PDB file of C-alpha atoms and ligand atoms in Angstrom:
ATOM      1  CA  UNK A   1      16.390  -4.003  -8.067  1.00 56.00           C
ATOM      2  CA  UNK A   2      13.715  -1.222  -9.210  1.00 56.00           C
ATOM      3  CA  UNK A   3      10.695  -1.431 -10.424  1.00 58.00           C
ATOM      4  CA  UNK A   4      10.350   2.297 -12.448  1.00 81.00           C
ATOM      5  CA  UNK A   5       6.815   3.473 -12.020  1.00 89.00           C
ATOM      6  CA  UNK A   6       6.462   4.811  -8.684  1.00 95.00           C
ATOM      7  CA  UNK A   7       3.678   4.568  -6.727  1.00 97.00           C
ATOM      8  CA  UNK A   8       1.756   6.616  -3.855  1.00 98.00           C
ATOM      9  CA  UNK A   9      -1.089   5.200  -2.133  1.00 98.00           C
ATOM     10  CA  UNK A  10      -2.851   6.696   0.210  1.00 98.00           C
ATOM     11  CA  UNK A  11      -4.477   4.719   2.624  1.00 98.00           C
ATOM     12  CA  UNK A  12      -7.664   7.034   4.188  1.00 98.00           C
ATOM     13  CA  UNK A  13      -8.485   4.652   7.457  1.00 98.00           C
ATOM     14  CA  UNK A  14     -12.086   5.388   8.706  1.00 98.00           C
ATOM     15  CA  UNK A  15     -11.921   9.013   7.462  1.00 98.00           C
ATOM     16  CA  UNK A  16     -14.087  10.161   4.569  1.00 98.00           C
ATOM     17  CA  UNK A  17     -17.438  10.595   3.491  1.00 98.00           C
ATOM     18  CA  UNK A  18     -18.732  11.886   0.052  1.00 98.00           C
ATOM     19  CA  UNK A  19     -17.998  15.635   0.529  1.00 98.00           C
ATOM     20  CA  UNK A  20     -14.437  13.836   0.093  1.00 98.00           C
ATOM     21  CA  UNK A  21     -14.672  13.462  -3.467  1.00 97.00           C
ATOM     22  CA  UNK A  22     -13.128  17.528  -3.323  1.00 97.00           C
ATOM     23  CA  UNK A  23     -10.203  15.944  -2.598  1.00 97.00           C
ATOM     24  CA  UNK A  24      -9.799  12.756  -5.109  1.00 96.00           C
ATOM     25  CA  UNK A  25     -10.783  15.719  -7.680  1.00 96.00           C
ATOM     26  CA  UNK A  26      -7.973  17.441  -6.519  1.00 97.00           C
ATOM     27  CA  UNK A  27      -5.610  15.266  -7.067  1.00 97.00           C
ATOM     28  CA  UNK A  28      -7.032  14.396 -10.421  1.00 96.00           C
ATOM     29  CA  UNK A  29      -6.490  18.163 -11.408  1.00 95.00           C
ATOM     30  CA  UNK A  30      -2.995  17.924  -9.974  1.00 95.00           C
ATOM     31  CA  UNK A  31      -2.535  14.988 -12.597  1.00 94.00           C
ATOM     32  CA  UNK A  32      -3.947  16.260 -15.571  1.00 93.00           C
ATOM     33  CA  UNK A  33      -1.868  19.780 -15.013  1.00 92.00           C
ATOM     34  CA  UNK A  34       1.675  18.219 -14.291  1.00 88.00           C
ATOM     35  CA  UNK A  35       0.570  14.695 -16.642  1.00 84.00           C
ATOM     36  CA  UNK A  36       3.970  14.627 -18.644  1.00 80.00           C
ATOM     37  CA  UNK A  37       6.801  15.289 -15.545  1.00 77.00           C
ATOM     38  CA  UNK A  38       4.637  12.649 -13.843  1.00 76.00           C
ATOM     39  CA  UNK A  39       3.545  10.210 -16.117  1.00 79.00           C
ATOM     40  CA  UNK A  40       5.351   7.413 -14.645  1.00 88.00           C
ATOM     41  CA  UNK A  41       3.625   7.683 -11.005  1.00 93.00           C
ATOM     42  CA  UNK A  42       0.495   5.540 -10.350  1.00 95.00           C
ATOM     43  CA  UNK A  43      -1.903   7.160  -8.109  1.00 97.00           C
ATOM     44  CA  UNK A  44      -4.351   4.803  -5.614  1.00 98.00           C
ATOM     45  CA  UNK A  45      -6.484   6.134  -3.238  1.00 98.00           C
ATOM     46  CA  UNK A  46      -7.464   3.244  -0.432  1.00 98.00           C
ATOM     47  CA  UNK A  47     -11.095   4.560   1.045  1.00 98.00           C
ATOM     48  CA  UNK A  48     -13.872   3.239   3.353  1.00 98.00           C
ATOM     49  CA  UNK A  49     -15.957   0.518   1.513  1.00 98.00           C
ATOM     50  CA  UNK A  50     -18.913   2.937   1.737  1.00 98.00           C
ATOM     51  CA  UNK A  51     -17.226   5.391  -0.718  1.00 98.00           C
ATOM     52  CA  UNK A  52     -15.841   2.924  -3.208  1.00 98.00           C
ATOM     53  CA  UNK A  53     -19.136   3.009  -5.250  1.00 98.00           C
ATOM     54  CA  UNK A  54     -19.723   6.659  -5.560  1.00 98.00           C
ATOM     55  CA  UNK A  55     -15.998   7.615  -6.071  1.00 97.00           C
ATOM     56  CA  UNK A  56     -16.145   5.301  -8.941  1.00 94.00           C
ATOM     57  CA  UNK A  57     -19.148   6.434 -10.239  1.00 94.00           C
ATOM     58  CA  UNK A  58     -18.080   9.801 -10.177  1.00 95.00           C
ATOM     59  CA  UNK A  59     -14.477   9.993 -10.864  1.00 90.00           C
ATOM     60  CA  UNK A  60     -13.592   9.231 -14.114  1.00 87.00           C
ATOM     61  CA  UNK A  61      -9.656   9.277 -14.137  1.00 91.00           C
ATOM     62  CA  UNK A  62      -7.041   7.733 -15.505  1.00 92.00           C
ATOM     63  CA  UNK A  63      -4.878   8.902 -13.402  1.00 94.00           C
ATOM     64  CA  UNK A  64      -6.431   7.661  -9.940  1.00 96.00           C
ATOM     65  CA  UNK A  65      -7.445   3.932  -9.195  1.00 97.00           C
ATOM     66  CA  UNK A  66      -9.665   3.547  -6.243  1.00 98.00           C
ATOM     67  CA  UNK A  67      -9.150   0.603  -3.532  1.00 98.00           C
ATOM     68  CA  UNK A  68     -10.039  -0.646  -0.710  1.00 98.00           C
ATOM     69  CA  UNK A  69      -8.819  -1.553   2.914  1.00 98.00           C
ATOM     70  CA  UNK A  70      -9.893  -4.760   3.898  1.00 98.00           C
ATOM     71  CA  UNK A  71     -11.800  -7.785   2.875  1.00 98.00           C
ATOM     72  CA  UNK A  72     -13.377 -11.322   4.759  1.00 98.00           C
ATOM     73  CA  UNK A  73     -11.609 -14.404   3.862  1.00 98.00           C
ATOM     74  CA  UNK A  74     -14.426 -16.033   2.920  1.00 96.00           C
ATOM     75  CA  UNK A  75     -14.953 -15.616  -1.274  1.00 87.00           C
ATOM     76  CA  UNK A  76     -18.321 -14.356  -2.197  1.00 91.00           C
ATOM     77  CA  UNK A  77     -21.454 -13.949   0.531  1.00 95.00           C
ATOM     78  CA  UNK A  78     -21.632 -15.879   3.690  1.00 95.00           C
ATOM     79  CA  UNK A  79     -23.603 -15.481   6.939  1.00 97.00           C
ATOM     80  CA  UNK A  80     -20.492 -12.479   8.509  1.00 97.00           C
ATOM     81  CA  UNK A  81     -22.187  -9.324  10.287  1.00 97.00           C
ATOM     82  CA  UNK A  82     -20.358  -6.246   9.171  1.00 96.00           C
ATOM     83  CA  UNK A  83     -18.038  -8.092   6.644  1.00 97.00           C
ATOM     84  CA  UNK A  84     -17.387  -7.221   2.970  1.00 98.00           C
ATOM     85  CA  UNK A  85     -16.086  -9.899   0.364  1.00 98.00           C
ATOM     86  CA  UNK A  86     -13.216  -9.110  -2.158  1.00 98.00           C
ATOM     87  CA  UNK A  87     -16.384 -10.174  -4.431  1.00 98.00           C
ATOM     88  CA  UNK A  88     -18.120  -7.009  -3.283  1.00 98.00           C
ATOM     89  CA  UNK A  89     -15.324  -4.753  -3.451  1.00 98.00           C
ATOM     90  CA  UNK A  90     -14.575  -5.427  -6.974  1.00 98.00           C
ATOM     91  CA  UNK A  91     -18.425  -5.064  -7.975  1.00 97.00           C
ATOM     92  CA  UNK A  92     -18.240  -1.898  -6.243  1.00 97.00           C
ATOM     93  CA  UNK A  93     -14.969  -1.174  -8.462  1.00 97.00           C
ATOM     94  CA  UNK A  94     -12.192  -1.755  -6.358  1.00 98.00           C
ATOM     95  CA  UNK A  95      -9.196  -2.496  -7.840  1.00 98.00           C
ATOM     96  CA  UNK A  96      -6.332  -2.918  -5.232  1.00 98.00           C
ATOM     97  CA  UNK A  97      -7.087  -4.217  -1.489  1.00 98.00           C
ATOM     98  CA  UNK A  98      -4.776  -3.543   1.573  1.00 98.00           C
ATOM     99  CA  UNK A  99      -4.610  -6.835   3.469  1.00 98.00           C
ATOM    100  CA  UNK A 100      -2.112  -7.126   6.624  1.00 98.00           C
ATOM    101  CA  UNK A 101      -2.241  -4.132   7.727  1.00 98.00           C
ATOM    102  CA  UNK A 102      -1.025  -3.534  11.451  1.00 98.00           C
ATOM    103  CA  UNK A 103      -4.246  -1.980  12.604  1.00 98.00           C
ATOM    104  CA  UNK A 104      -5.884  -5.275  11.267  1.00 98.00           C
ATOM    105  CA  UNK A 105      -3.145  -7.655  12.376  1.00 98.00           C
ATOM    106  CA  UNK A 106      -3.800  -5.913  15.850  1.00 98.00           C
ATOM    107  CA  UNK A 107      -7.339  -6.929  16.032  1.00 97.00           C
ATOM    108  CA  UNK A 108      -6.492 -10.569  14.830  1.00 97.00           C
ATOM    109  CA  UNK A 109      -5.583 -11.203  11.459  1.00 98.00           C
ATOM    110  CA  UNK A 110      -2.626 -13.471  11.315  1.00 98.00           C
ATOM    111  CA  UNK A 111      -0.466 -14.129   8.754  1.00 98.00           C
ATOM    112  CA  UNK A 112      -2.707 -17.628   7.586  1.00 98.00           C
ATOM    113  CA  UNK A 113      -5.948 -15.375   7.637  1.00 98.00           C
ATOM    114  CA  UNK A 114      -4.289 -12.949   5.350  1.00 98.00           C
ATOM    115  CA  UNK A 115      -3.060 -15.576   3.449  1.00 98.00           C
ATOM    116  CA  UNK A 116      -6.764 -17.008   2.947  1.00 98.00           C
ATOM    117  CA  UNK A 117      -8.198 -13.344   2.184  1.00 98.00           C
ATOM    118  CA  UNK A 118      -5.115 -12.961  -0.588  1.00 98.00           C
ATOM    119  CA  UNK A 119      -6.087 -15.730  -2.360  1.00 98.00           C
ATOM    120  CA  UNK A 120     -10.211 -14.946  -1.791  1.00 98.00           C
ATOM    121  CA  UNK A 121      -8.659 -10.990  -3.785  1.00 98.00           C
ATOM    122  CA  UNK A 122      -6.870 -12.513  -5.971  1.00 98.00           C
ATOM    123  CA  UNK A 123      -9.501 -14.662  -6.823  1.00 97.00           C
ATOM    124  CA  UNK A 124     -11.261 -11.824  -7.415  1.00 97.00           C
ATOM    125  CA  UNK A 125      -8.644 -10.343  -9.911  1.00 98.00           C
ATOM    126  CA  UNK A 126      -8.079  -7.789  -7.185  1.00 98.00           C
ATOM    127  CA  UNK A 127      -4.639  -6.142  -6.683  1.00 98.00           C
ATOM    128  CA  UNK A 128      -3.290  -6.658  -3.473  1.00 98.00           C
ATOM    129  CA  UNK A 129      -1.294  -4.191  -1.096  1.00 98.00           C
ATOM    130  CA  UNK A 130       0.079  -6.749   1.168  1.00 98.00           C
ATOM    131  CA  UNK A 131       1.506  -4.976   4.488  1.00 99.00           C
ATOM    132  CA  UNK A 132       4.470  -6.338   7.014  1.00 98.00           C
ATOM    133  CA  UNK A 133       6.095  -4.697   9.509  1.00 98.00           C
ATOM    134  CA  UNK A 134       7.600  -5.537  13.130  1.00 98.00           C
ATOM    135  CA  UNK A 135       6.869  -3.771  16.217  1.00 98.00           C
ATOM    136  CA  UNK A 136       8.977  -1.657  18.071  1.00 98.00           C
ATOM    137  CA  UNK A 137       9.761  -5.071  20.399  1.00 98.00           C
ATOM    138  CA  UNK A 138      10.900  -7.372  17.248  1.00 98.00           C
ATOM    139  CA  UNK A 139      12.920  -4.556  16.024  1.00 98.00           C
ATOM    140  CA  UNK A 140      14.824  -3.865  19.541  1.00 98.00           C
ATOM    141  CA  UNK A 141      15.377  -7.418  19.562  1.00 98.00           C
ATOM    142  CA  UNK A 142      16.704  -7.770  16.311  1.00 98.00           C
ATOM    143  CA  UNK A 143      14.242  -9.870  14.958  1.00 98.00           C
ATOM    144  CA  UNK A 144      13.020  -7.407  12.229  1.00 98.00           C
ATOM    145  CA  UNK A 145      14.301  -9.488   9.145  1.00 98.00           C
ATOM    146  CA  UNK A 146      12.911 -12.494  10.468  1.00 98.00           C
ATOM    147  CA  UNK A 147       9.477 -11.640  11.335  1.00 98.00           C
ATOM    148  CA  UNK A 148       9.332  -9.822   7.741  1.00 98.00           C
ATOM    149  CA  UNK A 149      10.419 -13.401   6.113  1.00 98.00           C
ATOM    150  CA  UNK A 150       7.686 -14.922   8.411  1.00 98.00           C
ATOM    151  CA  UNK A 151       5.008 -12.894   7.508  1.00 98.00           C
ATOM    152  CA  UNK A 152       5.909 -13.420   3.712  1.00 98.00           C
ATOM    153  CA  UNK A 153       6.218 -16.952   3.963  1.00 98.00           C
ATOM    154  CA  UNK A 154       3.429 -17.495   6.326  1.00 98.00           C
ATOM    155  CA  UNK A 155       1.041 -15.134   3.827  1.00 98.00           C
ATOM    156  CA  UNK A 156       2.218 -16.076   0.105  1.00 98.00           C
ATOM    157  CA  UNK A 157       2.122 -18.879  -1.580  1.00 97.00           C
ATOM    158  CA  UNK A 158       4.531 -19.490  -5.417  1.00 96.00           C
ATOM    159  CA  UNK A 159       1.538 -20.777  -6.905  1.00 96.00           C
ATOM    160  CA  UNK A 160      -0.602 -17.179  -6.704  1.00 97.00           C
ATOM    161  CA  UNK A 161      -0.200 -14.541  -9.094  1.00 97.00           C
ATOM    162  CA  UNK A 162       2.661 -12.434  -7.546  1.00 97.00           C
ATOM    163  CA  UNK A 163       2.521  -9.958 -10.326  1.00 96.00           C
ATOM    164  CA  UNK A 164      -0.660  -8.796  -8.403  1.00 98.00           C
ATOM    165  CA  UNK A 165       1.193  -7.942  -5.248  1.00 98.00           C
ATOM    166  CA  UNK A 166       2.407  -5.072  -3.937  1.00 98.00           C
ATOM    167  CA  UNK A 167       4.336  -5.342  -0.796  1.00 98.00           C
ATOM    168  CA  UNK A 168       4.563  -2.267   1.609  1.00 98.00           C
ATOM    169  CA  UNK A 169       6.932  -2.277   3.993  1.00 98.00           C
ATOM    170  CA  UNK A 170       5.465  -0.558   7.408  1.00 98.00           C
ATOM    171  CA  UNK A 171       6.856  -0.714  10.970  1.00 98.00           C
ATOM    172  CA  UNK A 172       4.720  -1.038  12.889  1.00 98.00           C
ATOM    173  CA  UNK A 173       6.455   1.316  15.395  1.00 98.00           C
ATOM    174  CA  UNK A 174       7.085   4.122  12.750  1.00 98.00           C
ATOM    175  CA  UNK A 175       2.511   4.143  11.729  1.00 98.00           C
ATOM    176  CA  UNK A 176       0.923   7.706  13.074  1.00 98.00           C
ATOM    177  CA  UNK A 177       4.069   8.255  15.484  1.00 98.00           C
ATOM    178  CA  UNK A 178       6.368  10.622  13.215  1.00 97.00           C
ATOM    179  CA  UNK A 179       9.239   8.152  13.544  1.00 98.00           C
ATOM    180  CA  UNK A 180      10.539   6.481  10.314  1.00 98.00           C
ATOM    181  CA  UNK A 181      13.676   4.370  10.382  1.00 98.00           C
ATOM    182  CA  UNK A 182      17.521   5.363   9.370  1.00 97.00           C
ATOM    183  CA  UNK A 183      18.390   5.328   5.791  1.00 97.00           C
ATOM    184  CA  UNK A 184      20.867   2.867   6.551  1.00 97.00           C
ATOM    185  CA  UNK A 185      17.805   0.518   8.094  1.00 97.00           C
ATOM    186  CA  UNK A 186      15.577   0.876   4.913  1.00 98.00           C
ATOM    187  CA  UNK A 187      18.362   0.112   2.667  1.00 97.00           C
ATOM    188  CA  UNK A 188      19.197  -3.184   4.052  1.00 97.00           C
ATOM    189  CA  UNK A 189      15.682  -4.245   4.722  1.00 98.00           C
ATOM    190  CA  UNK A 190      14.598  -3.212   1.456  1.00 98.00           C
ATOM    191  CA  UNK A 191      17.333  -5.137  -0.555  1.00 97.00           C
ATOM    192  CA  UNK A 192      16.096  -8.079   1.896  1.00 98.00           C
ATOM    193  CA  UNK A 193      12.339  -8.032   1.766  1.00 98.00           C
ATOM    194  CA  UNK A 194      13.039  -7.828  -2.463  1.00 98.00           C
ATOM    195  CA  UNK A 195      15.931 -10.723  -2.488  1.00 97.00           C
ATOM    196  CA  UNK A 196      13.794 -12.930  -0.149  1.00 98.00           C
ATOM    197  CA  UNK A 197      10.528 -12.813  -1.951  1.00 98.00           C
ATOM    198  CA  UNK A 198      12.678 -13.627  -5.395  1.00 97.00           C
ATOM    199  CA  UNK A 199      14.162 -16.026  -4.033  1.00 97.00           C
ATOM    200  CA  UNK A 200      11.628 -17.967  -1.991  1.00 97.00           C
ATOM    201  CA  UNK A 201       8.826 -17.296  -4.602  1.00 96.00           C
ATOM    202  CA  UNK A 202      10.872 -18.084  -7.597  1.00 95.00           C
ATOM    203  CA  UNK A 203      10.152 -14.970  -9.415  1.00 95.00           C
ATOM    204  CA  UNK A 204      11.969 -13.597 -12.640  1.00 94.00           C
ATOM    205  CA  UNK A 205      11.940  -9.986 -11.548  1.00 93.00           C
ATOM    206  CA  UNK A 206      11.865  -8.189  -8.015  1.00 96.00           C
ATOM    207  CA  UNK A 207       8.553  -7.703  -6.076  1.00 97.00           C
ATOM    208  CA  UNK A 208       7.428  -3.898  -6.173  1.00 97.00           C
ATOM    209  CA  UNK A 209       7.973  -2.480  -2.101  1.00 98.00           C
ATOM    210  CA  UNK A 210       6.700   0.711  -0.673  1.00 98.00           C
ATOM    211  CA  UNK A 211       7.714   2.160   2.206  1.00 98.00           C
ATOM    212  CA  UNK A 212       4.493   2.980   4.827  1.00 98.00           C
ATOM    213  CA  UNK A 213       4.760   4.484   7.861  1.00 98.00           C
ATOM    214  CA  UNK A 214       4.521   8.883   8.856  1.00 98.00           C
ATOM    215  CA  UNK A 215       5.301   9.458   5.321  1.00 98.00           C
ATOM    216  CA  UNK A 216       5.009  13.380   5.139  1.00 97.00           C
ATOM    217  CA  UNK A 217       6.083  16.598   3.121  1.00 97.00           C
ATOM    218  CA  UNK A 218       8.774  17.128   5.491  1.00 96.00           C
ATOM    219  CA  UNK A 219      10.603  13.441   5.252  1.00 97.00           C
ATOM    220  CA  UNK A 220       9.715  12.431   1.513  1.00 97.00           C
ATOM    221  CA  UNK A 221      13.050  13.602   0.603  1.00 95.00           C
ATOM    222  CA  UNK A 222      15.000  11.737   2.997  1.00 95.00           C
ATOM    223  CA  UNK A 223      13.372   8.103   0.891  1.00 95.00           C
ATOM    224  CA  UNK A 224      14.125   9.969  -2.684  1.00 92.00           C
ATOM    225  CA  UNK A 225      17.627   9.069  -2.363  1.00 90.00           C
ATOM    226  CA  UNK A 226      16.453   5.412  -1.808  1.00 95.00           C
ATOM    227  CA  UNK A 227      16.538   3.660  -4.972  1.00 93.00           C
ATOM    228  CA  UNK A 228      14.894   0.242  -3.772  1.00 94.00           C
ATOM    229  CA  UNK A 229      12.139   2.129  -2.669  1.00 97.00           C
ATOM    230  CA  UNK A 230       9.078   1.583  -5.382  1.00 97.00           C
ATOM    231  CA  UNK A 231       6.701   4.178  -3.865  1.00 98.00           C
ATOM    232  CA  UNK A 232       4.938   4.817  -0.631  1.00 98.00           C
ATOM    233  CA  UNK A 233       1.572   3.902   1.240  1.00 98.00           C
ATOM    234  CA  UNK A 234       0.369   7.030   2.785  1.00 98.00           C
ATOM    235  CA  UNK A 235      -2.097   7.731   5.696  1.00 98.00           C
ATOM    236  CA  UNK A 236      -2.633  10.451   7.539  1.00 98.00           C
ATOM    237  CA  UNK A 237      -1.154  12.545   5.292  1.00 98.00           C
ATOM    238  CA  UNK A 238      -3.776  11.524   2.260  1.00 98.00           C
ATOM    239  CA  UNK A 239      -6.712  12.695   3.898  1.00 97.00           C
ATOM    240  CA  UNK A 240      -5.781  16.243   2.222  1.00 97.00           C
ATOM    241  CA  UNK A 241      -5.232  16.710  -1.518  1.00 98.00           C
ATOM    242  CA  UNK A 242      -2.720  19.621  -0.273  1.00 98.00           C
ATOM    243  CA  UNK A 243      -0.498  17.186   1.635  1.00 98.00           C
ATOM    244  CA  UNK A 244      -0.562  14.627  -0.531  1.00 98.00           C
ATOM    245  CA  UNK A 245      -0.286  16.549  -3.612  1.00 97.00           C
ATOM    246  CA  UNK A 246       2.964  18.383  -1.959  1.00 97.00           C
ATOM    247  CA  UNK A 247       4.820  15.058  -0.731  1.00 97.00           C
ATOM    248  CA  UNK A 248       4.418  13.858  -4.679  1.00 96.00           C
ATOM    249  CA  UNK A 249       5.919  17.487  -5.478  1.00 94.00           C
ATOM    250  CA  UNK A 250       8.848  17.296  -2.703  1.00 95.00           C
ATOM    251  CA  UNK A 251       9.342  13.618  -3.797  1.00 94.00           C
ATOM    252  CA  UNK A 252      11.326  14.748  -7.106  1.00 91.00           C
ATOM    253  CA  UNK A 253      12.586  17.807  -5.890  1.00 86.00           C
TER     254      UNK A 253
HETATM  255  C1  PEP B 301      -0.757   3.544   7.352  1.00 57.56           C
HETATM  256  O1  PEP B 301      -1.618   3.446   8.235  1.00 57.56           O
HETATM  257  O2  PEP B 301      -0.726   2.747   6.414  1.00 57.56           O
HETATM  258  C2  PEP B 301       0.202   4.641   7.471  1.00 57.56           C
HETATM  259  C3  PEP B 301       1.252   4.603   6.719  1.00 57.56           C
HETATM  260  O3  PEP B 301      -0.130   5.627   8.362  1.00 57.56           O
HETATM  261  P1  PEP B 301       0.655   7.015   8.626  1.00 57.56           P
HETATM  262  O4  PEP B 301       1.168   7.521   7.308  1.00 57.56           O
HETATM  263  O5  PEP B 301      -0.383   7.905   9.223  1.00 57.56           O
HETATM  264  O6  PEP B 301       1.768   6.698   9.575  1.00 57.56           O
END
């Protein structure tokens, strides 16, 4: 049920501005100085829209992919104050897009608009970091597995190219608070969020899941044990190279 390369994504929110690019080239050094013992991690770095361009242009490493955190539904340009494309974003040189993220959910997206800016990434060749999650409510309830199926079903279709997405796992109730779930939990919601999109997407293989939610040095250790875990979508903790860099480093201790 594992998918071997793992990945850590950081996801930088509206934080950032072009003095950043200390820290992406920090995390490039980190790369190129430990590149055999981690060979098999792949590195993304999520970033406001207005630093896609210039990290790009910069950076060149093959070791860090650059993405983005958003995009409109609609595919190319269309009369939407403040919006950005998937077009855009990949003529910037985004590769990978987070779509369904909580914060974004919160101000509105449901699961059909994500499901109409998927297909307007993937149309776009983009690679897509598709977030679900319940909130502290669903999970109380018990309701946690089924909103998680919902918000598959109700955001994927069989007929897209799945290879292209990611799926991070993020409760809503665990994002910026400090909480994160019992190993028990992520076991069994893990093994379901993988046996449900296999099954109900007819794939051959099972989808890559990360785990998202107050990921930090001090907790990494508790999800190495986790084998069904495929990586991890980071926030505040990968707006610094140093605490990013040390929850890769604690990850395989
Ligand atoms: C996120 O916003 O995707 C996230 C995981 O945030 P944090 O790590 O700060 O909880």
């Amino acid at each position: 049920m594992t998918n071997k390369l793992k990945y850590f994504i950081g996801n930088w929110k509206m934080f950032g501005d072009f003095s950043s690019l200390k820290i992406i080239y920090q995390i490039h050094r980190f790369c190129v100085r430990f590149k055999r013992r981690h060979k098999k991690n792949k590195i993304i770095l999520c970033v406001p829209t207005t630093l896609i361009y210039y990290f790009n242009t910069k950076l060149k490493s093959k070791f860090i992919s650059i993405g983005a955190q958003n995009c409109h539904s609609h595919k190319t340009y269309g009369p939407f104050t403040g919006s950005v494309s998937a077009s855009m974003l990949k003529n910037a040189g985004a590769k990978y897009v987070i779509l369904g993220h909580s914060e974004n959910r919160a101000e509105g997206d449901t699961n059909q608009l994500i499901k109409k800016k998927i297909e307007s990434a993937l149309n776009q060749k983009l690679n897509i970091i598709f977030c679900i999650g319940e909130t502290f409510k669903e999970k109380r309830d018990g309701k946690t597995l089924l909103i998680l199926k919902n918000q598959m079903r109700g955001s994927v279709s069989k007929k897209y190219d799945l290879k292209k997405i990611i799926i991070a796992y993020e409760p809503v109730w665990s994002i910026g608070t400090g909480k994160i779930p019992k190993i028990q939990e992520l076991k069994k919601t893990f093994k379901y969020i993988k046996s449900e999109f296999k099954k109900n997407f007819r794939t051959t293989t099972f989808p890559t899941v990360l785990y998202g939610g107050s990921v930090n040095v001090n907790n990494i250790s508790i999800f190495s044990s986790i084998s069904e875990i495929d990586g991890f979508l980071v926030g505040e903790a990968s707006q610094s190279s140093e605490k990013f860099i040390d929850i890769i480093k604690n990850y395989y201790k």
